[in-house]
N, C-alpha and C. Protein backbone atom coordinates (compact mmCIF):
# COMPACT_ATOMS: atom_id res chain seq x y z
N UNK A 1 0.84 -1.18 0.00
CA UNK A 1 0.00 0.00 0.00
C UNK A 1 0.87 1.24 0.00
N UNK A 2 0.39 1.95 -0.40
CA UNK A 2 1.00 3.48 -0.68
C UNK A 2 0.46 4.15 0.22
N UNK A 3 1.18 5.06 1.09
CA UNK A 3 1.07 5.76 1.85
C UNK A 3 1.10 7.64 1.60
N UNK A 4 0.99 8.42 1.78
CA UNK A 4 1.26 9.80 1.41
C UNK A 4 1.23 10.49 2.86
N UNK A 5 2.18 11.33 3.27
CA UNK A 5 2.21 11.93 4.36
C UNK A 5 3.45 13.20 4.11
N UNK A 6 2.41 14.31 4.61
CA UNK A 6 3.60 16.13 4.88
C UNK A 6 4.81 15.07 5.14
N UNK A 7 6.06 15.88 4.39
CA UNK A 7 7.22 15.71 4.97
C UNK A 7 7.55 17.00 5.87
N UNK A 8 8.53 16.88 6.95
CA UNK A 8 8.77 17.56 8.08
C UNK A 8 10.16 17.92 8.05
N UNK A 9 10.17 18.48 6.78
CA UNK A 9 11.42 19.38 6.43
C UNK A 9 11.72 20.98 7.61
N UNK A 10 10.55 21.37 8.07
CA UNK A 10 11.04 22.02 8.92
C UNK A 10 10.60 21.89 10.19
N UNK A 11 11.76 21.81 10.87
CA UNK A 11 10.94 21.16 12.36
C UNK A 11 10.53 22.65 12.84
N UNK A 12 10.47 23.87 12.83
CA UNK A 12 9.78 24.76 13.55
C UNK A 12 7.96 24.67 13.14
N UNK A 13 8.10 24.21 11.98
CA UNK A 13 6.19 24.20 11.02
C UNK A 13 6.29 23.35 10.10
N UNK A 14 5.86 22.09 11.04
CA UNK A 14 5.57 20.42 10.06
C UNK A 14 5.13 20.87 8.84
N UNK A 15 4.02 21.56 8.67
CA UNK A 15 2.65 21.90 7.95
C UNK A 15 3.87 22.17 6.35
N UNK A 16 4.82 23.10 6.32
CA UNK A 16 5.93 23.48 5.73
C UNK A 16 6.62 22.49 4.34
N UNK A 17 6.39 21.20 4.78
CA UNK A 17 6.86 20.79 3.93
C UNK A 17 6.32 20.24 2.82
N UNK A 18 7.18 19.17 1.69
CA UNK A 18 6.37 19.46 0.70
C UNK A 18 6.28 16.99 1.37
N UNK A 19 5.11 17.15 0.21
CA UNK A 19 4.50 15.81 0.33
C UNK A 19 5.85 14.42 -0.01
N UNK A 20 5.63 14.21 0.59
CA UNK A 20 6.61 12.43 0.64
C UNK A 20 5.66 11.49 0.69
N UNK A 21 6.27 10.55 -0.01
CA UNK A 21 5.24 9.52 -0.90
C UNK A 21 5.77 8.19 0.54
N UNK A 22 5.52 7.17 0.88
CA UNK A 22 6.25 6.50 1.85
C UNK A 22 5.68 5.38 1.33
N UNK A 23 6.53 3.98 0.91
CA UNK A 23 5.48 2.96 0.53
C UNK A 23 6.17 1.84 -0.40
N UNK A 24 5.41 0.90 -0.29
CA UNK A 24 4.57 0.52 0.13
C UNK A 24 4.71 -0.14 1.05
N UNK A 25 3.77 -0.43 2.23
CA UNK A 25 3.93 -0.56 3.84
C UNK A 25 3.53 -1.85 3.82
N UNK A 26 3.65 -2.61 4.59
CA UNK A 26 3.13 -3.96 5.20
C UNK A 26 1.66 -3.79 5.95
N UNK A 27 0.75 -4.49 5.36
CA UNK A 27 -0.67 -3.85 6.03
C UNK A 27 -1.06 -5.64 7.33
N UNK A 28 -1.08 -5.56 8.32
CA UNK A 28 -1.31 -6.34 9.00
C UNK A 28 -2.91 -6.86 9.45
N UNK A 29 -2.96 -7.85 8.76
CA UNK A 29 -4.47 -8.27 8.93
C UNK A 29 -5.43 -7.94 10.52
N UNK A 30 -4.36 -8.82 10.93
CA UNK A 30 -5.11 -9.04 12.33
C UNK A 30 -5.24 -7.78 13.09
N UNK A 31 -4.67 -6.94 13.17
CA UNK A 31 -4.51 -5.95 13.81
C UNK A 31 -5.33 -4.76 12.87
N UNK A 32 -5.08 -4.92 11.53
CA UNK A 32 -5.69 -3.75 11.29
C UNK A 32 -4.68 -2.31 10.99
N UNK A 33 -3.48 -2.94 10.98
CA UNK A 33 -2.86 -1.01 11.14
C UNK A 33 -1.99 -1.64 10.07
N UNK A 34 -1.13 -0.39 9.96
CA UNK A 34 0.31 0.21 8.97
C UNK A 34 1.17 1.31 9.93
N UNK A 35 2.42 0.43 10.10
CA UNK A 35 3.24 1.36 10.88
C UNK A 35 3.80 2.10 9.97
N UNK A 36 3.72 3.67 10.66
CA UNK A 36 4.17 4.45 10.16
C UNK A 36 5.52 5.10 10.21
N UNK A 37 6.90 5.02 9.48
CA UNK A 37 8.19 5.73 10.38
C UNK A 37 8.34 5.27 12.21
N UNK A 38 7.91 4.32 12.69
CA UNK A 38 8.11 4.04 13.53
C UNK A 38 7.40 4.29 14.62
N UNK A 39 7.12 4.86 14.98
CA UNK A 39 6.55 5.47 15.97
C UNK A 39 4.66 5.85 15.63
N UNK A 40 4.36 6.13 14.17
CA UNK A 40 3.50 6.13 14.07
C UNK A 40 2.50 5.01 13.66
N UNK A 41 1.02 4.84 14.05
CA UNK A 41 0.76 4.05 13.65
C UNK A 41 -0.23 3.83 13.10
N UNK A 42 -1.45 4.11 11.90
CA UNK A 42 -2.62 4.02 11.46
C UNK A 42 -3.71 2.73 11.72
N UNK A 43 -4.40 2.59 11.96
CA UNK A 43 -5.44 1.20 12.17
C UNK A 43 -6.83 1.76 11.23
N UNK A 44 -7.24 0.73 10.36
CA UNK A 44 -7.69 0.87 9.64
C UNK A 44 -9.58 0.21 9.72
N UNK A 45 -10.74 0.33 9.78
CA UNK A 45 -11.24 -0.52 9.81
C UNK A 45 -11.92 -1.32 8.03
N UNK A 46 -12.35 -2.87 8.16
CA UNK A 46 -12.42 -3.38 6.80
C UNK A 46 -11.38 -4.02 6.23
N UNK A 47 -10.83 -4.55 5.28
CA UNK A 47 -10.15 -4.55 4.16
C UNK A 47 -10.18 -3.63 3.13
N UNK A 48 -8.23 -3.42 3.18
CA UNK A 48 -7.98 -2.42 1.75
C UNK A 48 -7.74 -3.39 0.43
N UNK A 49 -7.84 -2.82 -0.55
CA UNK A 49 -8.09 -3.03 -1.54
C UNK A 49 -6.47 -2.62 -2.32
N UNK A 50 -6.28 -3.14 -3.47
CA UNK A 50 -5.21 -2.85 -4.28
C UNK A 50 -5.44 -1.36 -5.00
N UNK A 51 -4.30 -0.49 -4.66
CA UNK A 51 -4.44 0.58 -5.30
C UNK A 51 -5.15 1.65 -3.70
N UNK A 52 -5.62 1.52 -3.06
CA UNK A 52 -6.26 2.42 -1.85
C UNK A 52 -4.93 3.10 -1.40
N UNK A 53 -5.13 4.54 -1.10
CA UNK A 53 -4.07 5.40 -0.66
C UNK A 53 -5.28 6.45 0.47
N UNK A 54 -4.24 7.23 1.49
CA UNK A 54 -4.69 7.96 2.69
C UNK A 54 -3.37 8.83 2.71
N UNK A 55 -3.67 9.82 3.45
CA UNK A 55 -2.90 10.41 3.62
C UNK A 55 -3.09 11.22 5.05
N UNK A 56 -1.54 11.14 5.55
CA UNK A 56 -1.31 11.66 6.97
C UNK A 56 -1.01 13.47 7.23
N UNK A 57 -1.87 13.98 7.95
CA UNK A 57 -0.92 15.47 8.15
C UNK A 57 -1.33 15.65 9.52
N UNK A 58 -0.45 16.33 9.89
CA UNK A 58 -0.84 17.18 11.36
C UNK A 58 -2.06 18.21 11.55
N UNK A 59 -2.62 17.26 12.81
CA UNK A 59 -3.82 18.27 13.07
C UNK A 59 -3.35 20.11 13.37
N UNK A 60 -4.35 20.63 12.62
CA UNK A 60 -4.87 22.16 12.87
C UNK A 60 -3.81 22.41 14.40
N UNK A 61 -3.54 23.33 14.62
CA UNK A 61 -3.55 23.47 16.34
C UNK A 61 -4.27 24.43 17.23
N UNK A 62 -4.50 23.57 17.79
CA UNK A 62 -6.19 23.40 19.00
C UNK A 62 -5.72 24.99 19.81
N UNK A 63 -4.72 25.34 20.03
CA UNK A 63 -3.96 26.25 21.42
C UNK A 63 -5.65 27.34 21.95
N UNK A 64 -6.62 26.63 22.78
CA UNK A 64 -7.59 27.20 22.68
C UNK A 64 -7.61 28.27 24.10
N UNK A 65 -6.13 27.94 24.81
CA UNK A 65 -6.33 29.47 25.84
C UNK A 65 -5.61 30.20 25.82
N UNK A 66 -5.01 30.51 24.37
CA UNK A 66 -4.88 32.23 24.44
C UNK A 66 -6.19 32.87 23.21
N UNK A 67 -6.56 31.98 22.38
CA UNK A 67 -7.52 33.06 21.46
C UNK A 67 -9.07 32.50 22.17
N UNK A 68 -9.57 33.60 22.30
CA UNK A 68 -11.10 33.66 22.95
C UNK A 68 -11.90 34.22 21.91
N UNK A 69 -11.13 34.32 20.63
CA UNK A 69 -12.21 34.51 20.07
C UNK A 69 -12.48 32.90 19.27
N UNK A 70 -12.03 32.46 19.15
CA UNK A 70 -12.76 31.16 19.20
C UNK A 70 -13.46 30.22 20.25
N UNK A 71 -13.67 30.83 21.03
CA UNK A 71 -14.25 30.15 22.26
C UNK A 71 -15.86 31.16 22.62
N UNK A 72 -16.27 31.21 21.42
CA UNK A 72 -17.55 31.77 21.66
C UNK A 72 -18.58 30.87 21.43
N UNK A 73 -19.40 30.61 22.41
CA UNK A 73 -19.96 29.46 23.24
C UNK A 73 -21.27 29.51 21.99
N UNK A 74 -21.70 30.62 21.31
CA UNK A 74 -22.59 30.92 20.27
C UNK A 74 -22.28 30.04 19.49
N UNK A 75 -21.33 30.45 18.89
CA UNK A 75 -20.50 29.94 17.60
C UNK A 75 -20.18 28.70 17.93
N UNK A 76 -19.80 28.17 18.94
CA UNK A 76 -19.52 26.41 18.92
C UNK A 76 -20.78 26.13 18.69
N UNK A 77 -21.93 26.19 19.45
CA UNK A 77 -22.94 25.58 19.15
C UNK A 77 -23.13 26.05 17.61
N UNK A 78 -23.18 27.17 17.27
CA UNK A 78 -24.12 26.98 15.16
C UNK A 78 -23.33 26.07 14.98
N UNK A 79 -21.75 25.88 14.60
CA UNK A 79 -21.20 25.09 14.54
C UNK A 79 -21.65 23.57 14.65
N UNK A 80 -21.78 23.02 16.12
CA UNK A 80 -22.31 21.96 16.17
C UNK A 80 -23.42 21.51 15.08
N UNK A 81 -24.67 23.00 15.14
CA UNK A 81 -25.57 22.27 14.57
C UNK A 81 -25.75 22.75 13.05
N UNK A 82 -24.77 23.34 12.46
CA UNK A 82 -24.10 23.16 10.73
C UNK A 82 -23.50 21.45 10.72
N UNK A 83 -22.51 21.26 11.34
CA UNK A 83 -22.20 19.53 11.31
C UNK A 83 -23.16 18.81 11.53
N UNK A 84 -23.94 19.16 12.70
CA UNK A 84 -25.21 17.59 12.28
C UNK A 84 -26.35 17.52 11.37
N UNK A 85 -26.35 18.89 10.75
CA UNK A 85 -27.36 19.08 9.35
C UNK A 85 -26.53 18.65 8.04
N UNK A 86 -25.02 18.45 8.11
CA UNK A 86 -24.62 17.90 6.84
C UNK A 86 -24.61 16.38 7.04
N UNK A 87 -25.40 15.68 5.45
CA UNK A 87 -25.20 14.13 5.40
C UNK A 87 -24.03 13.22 5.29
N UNK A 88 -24.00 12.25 6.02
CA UNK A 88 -23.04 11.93 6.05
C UNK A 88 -22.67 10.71 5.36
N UNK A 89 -22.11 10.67 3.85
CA UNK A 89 -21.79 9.76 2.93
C UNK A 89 -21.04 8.85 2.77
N UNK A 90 -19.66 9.16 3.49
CA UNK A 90 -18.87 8.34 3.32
C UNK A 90 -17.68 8.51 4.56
N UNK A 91 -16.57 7.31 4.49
CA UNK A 91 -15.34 7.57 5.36
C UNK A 91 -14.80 9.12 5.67
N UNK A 92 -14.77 10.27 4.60
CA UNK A 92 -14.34 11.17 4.76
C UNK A 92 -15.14 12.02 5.46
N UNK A 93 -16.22 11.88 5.34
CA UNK A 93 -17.55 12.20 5.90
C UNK A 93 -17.52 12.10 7.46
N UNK A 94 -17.67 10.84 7.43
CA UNK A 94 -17.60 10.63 9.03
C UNK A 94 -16.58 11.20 9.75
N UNK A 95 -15.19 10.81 9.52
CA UNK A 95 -14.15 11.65 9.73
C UNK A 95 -14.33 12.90 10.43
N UNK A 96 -14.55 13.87 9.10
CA UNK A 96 -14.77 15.37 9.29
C UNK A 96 -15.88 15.24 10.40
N UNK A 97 -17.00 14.75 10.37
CA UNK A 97 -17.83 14.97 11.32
C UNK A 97 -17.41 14.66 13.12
N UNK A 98 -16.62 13.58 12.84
CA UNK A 98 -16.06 13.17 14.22
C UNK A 98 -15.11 13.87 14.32
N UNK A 99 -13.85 14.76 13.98
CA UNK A 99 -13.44 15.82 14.28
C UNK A 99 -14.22 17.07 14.80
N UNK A 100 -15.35 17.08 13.76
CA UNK A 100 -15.99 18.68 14.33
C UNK A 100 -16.65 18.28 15.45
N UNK A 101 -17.08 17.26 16.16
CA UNK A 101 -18.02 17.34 17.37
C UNK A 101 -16.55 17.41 17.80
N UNK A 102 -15.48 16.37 18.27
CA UNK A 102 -13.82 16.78 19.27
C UNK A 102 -13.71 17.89 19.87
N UNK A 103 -13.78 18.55 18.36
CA UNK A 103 -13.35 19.99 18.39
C UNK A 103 -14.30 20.99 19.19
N UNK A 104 -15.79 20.91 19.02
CA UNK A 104 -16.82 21.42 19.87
C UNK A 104 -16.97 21.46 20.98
N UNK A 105 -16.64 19.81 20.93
CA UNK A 105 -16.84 19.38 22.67
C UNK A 105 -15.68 19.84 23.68
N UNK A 106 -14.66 19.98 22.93
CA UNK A 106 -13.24 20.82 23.59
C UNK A 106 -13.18 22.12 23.93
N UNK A 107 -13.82 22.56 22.91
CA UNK A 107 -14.13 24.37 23.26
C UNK A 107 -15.28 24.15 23.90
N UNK A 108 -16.43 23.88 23.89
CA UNK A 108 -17.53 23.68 25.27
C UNK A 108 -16.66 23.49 26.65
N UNK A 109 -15.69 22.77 26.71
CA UNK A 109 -15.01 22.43 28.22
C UNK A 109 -14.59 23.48 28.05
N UNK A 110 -13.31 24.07 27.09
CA UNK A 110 -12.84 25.42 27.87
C UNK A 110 -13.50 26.72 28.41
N UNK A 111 -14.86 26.83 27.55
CA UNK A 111 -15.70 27.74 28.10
C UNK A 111 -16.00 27.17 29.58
N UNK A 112 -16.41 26.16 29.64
CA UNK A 112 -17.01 25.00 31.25
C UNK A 112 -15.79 26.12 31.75
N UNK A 113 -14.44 25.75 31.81
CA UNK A 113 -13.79 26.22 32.78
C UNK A 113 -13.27 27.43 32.80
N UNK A 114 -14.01 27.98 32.12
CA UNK A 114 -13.62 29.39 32.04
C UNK A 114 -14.98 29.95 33.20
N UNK A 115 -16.23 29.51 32.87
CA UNK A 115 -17.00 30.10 33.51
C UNK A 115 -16.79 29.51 35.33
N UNK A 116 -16.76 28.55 35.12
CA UNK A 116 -16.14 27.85 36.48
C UNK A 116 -14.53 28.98 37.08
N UNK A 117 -13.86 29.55 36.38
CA UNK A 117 -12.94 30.19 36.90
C UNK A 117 -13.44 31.66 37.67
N UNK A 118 -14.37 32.28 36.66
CA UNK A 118 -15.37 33.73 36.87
C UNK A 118 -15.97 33.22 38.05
N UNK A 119 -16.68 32.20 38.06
CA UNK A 119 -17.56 31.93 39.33
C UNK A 119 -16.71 32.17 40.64
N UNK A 120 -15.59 30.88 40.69
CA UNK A 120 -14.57 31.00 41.59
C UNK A 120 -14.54 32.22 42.08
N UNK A 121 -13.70 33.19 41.60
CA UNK A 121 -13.45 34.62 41.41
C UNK A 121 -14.36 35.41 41.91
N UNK A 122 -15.76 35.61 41.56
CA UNK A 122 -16.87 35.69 42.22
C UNK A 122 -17.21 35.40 43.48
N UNK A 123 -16.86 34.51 43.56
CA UNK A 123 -17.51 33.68 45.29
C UNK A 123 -16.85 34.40 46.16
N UNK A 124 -15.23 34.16 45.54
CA UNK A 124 -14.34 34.65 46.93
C UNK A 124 -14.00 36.30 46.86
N UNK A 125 -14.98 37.07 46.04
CA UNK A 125 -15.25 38.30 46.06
C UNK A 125 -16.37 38.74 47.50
N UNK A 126 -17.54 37.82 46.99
CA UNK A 126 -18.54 37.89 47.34
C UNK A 126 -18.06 37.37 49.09
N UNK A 127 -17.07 36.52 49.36
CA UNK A 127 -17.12 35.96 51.35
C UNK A 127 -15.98 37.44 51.48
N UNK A 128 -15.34 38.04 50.77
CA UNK A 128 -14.47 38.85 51.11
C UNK A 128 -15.42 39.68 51.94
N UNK A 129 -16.53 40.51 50.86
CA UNK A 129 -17.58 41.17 51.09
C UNK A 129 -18.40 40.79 52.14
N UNK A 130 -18.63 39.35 52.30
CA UNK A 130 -19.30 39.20 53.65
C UNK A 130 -18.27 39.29 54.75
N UNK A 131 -17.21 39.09 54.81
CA UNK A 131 -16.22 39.28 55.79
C UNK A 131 -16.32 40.96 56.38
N UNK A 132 -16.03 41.65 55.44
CA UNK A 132 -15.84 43.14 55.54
C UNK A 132 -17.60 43.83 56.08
N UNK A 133 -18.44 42.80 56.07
CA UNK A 133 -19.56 43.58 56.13
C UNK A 133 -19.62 43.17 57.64
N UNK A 134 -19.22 41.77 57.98
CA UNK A 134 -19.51 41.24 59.25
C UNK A 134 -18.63 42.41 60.21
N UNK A 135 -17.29 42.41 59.85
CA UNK A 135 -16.40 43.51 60.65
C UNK A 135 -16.91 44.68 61.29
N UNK A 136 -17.65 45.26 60.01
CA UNK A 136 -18.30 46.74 60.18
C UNK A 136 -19.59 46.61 60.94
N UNK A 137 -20.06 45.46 61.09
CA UNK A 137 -21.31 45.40 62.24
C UNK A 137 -21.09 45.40 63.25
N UNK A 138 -19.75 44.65 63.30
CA UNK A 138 -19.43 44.07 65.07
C UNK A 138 -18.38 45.52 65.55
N UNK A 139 -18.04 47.01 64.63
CA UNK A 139 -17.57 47.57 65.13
C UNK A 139 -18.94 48.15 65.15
N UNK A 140 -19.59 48.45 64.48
CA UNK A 140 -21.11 49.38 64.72
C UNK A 140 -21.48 49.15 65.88
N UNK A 141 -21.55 47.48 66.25
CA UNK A 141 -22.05 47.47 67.62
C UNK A 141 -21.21 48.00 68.58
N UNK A 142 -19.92 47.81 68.92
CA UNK A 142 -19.05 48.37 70.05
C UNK A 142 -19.06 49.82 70.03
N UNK A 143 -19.28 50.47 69.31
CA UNK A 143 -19.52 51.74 68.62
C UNK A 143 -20.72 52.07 69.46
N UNK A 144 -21.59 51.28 69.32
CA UNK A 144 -23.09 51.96 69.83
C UNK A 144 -22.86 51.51 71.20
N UNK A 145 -22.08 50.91 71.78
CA UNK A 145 -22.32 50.36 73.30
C UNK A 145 -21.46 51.26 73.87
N UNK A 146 -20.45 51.76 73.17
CA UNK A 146 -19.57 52.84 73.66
C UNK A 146 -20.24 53.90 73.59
N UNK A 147 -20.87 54.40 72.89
CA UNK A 147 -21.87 55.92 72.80
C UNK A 147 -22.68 55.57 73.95
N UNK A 148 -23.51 54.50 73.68
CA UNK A 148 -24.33 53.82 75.39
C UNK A 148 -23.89 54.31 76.57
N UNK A 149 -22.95 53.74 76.78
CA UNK A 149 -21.83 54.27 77.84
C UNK A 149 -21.99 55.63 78.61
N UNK A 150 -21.77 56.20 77.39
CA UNK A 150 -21.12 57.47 77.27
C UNK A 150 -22.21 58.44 77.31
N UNK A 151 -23.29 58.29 76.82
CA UNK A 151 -24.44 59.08 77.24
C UNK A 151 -25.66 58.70 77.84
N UNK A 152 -25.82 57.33 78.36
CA UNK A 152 -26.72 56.94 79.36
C UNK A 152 -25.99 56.65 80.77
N UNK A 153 -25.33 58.12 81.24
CA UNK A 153 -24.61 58.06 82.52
C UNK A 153 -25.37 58.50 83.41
N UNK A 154 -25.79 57.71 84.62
CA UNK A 154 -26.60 57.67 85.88
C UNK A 154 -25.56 58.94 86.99
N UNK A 155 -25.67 60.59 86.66
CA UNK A 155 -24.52 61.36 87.18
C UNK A 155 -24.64 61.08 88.75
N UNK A 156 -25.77 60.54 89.38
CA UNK A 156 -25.56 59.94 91.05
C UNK A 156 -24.85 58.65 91.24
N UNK A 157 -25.12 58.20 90.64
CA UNK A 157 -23.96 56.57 90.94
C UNK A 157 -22.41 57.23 90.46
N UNK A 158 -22.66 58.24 89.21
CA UNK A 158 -20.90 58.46 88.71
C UNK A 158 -20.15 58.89 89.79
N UNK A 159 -21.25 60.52 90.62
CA UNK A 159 -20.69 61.28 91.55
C UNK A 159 -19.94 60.39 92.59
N UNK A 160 -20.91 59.46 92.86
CA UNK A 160 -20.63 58.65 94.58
C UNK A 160 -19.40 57.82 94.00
N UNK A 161 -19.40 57.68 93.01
CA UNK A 161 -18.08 56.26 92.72
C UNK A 161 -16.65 57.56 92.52
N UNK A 162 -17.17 58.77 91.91
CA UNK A 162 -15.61 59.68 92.05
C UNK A 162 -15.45 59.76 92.89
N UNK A 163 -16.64 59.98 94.48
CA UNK A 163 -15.98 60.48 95.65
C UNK A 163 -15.46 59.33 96.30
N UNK A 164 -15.92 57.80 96.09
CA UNK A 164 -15.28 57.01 97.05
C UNK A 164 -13.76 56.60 96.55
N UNK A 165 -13.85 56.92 95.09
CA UNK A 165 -12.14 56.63 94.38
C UNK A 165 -11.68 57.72 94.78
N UNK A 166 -12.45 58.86 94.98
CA UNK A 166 -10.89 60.25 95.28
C UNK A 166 -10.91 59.83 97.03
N UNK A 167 -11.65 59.34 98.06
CA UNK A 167 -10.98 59.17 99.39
C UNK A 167 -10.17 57.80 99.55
N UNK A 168 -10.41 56.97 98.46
CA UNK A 168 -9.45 55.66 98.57
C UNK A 168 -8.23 56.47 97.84
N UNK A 169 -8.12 57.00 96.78
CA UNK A 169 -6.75 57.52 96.50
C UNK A 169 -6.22 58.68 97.65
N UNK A 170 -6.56 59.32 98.43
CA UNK A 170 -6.31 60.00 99.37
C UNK A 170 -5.69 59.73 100.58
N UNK A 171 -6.60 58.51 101.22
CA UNK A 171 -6.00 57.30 102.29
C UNK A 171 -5.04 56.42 101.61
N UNK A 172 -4.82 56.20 99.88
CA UNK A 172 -3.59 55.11 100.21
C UNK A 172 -2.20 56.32 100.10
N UNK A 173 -2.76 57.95 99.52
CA UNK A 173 -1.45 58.39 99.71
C UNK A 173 -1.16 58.93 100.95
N UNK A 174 -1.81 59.03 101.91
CA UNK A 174 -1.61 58.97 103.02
C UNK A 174 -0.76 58.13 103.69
N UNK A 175 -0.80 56.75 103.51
CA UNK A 175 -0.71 55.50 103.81
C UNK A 175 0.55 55.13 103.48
N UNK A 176 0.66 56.23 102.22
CA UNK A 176 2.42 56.14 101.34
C UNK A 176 3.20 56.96 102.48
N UNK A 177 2.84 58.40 102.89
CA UNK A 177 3.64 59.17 103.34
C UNK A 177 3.90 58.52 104.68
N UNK A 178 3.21 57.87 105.13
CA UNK A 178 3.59 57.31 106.21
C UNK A 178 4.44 55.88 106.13
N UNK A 179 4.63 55.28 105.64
CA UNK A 179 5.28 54.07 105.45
C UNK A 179 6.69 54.94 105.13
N UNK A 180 6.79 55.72 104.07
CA UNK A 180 7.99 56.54 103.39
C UNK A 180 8.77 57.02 104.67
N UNK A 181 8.00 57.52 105.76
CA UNK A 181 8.21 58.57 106.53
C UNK A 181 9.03 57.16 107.71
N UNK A 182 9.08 55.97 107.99
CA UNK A 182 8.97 55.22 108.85
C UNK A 182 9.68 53.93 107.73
N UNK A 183 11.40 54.07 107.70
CA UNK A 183 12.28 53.23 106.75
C UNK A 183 13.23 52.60 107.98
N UNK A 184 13.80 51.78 107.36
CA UNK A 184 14.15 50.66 108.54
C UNK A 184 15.90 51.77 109.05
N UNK A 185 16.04 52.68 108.09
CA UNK A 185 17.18 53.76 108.80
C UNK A 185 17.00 54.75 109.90
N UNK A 186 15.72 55.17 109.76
CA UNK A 186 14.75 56.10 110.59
C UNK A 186 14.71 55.31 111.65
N UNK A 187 14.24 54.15 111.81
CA UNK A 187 14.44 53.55 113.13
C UNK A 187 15.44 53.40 114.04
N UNK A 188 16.44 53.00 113.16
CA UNK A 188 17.42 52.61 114.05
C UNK A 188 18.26 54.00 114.52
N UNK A 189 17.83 54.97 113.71
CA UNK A 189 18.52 56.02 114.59
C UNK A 189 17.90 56.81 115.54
N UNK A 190 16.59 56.49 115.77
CA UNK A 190 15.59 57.30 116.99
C UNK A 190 16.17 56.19 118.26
């Protein structure tokens, strides 16, 4: 069997090179495939036929989180449903069609986790906000118990409690000058 596959004349952009013919390959019944250069490997379903050729290239590239403009959740879906309104005739057919749902269903997840990231982001906006709101209540309240305080003062209980703190501070400095006055040097010299 004859094979056809991009040659990869430049390794910075496979896409680059020009077509190499590779062939003819050993097609393995039981299994179904044709190794490709080693490492690659095609599986086929059916029996091929004399003369049947395919050809290999590198997929498109997917890199779907830096451009957002392909990740418009609109557009995947028309998308989707342009592919399931075309009929589907043959191997190449199917193919293309089972690529374009891949491809749909891949950009549907990156949107999934894109909106899943906003949400995130959101939430822990939103407990920040309840944090900061809880703060400002529980100072509102100390706030109002301190104004409480401060202007539901009973001035007969205040008066009687200054005068019994100004004669307890009076008697203990009393209490000082006399202890001060009466040191264990003072004694021993009377």
């Amino acid at each position: 069997y004859t094979v056809t596959a991009l040659g990869y004349n430049d390794t910075q952009d496979p896409t680059a090179g020009d077509p190499v013919t590779i062939g003819p390959l050993p097609f393995d019944g039981e299994s179904s495939r044709i190794d490709l250069l080693g490492s690659l490997q095609v599986s086929f379903s059916g029996l091929p036929e004399a003369g049947d050729t395919f050809t290999v290239k590198p997929a498109a590239p997917t890199d779907q989180s830096d451009s957002t403009a392909d990740l418009n959740i609109f557009k995947t879906l028309d998308d989707i449903i342009a592919v399931l309104e075309e009929p589907i005739e043959g191997a190449i057919d199917s193919a293309r069609f089972q690529n374009s749902l891949a491809t749909a269903i891949q950009k549907i997840d990156v949107n999934y986790n894109q909106v899943l990231t906003v949400r995130s982001s959101i939430g822990a906006r939103l407990n920040e906000i309840d944090a900061m709101n809880n703060s400002g209540q529980q100072r509102s309240l100390g706030y109002s118990q301190r104004l409480s305080d401060l202007e539901d003062v009973d001035y007969y209980q205040v008066t009687a409690q200054l005068q019994l703190r100004t004669a307890a501070l009076e008697a203990a400095a009393l209490a000082f000058k006399q202890i001060q006055g009466t040191s264990l040097f003072n004694m021993g010299g009377k």
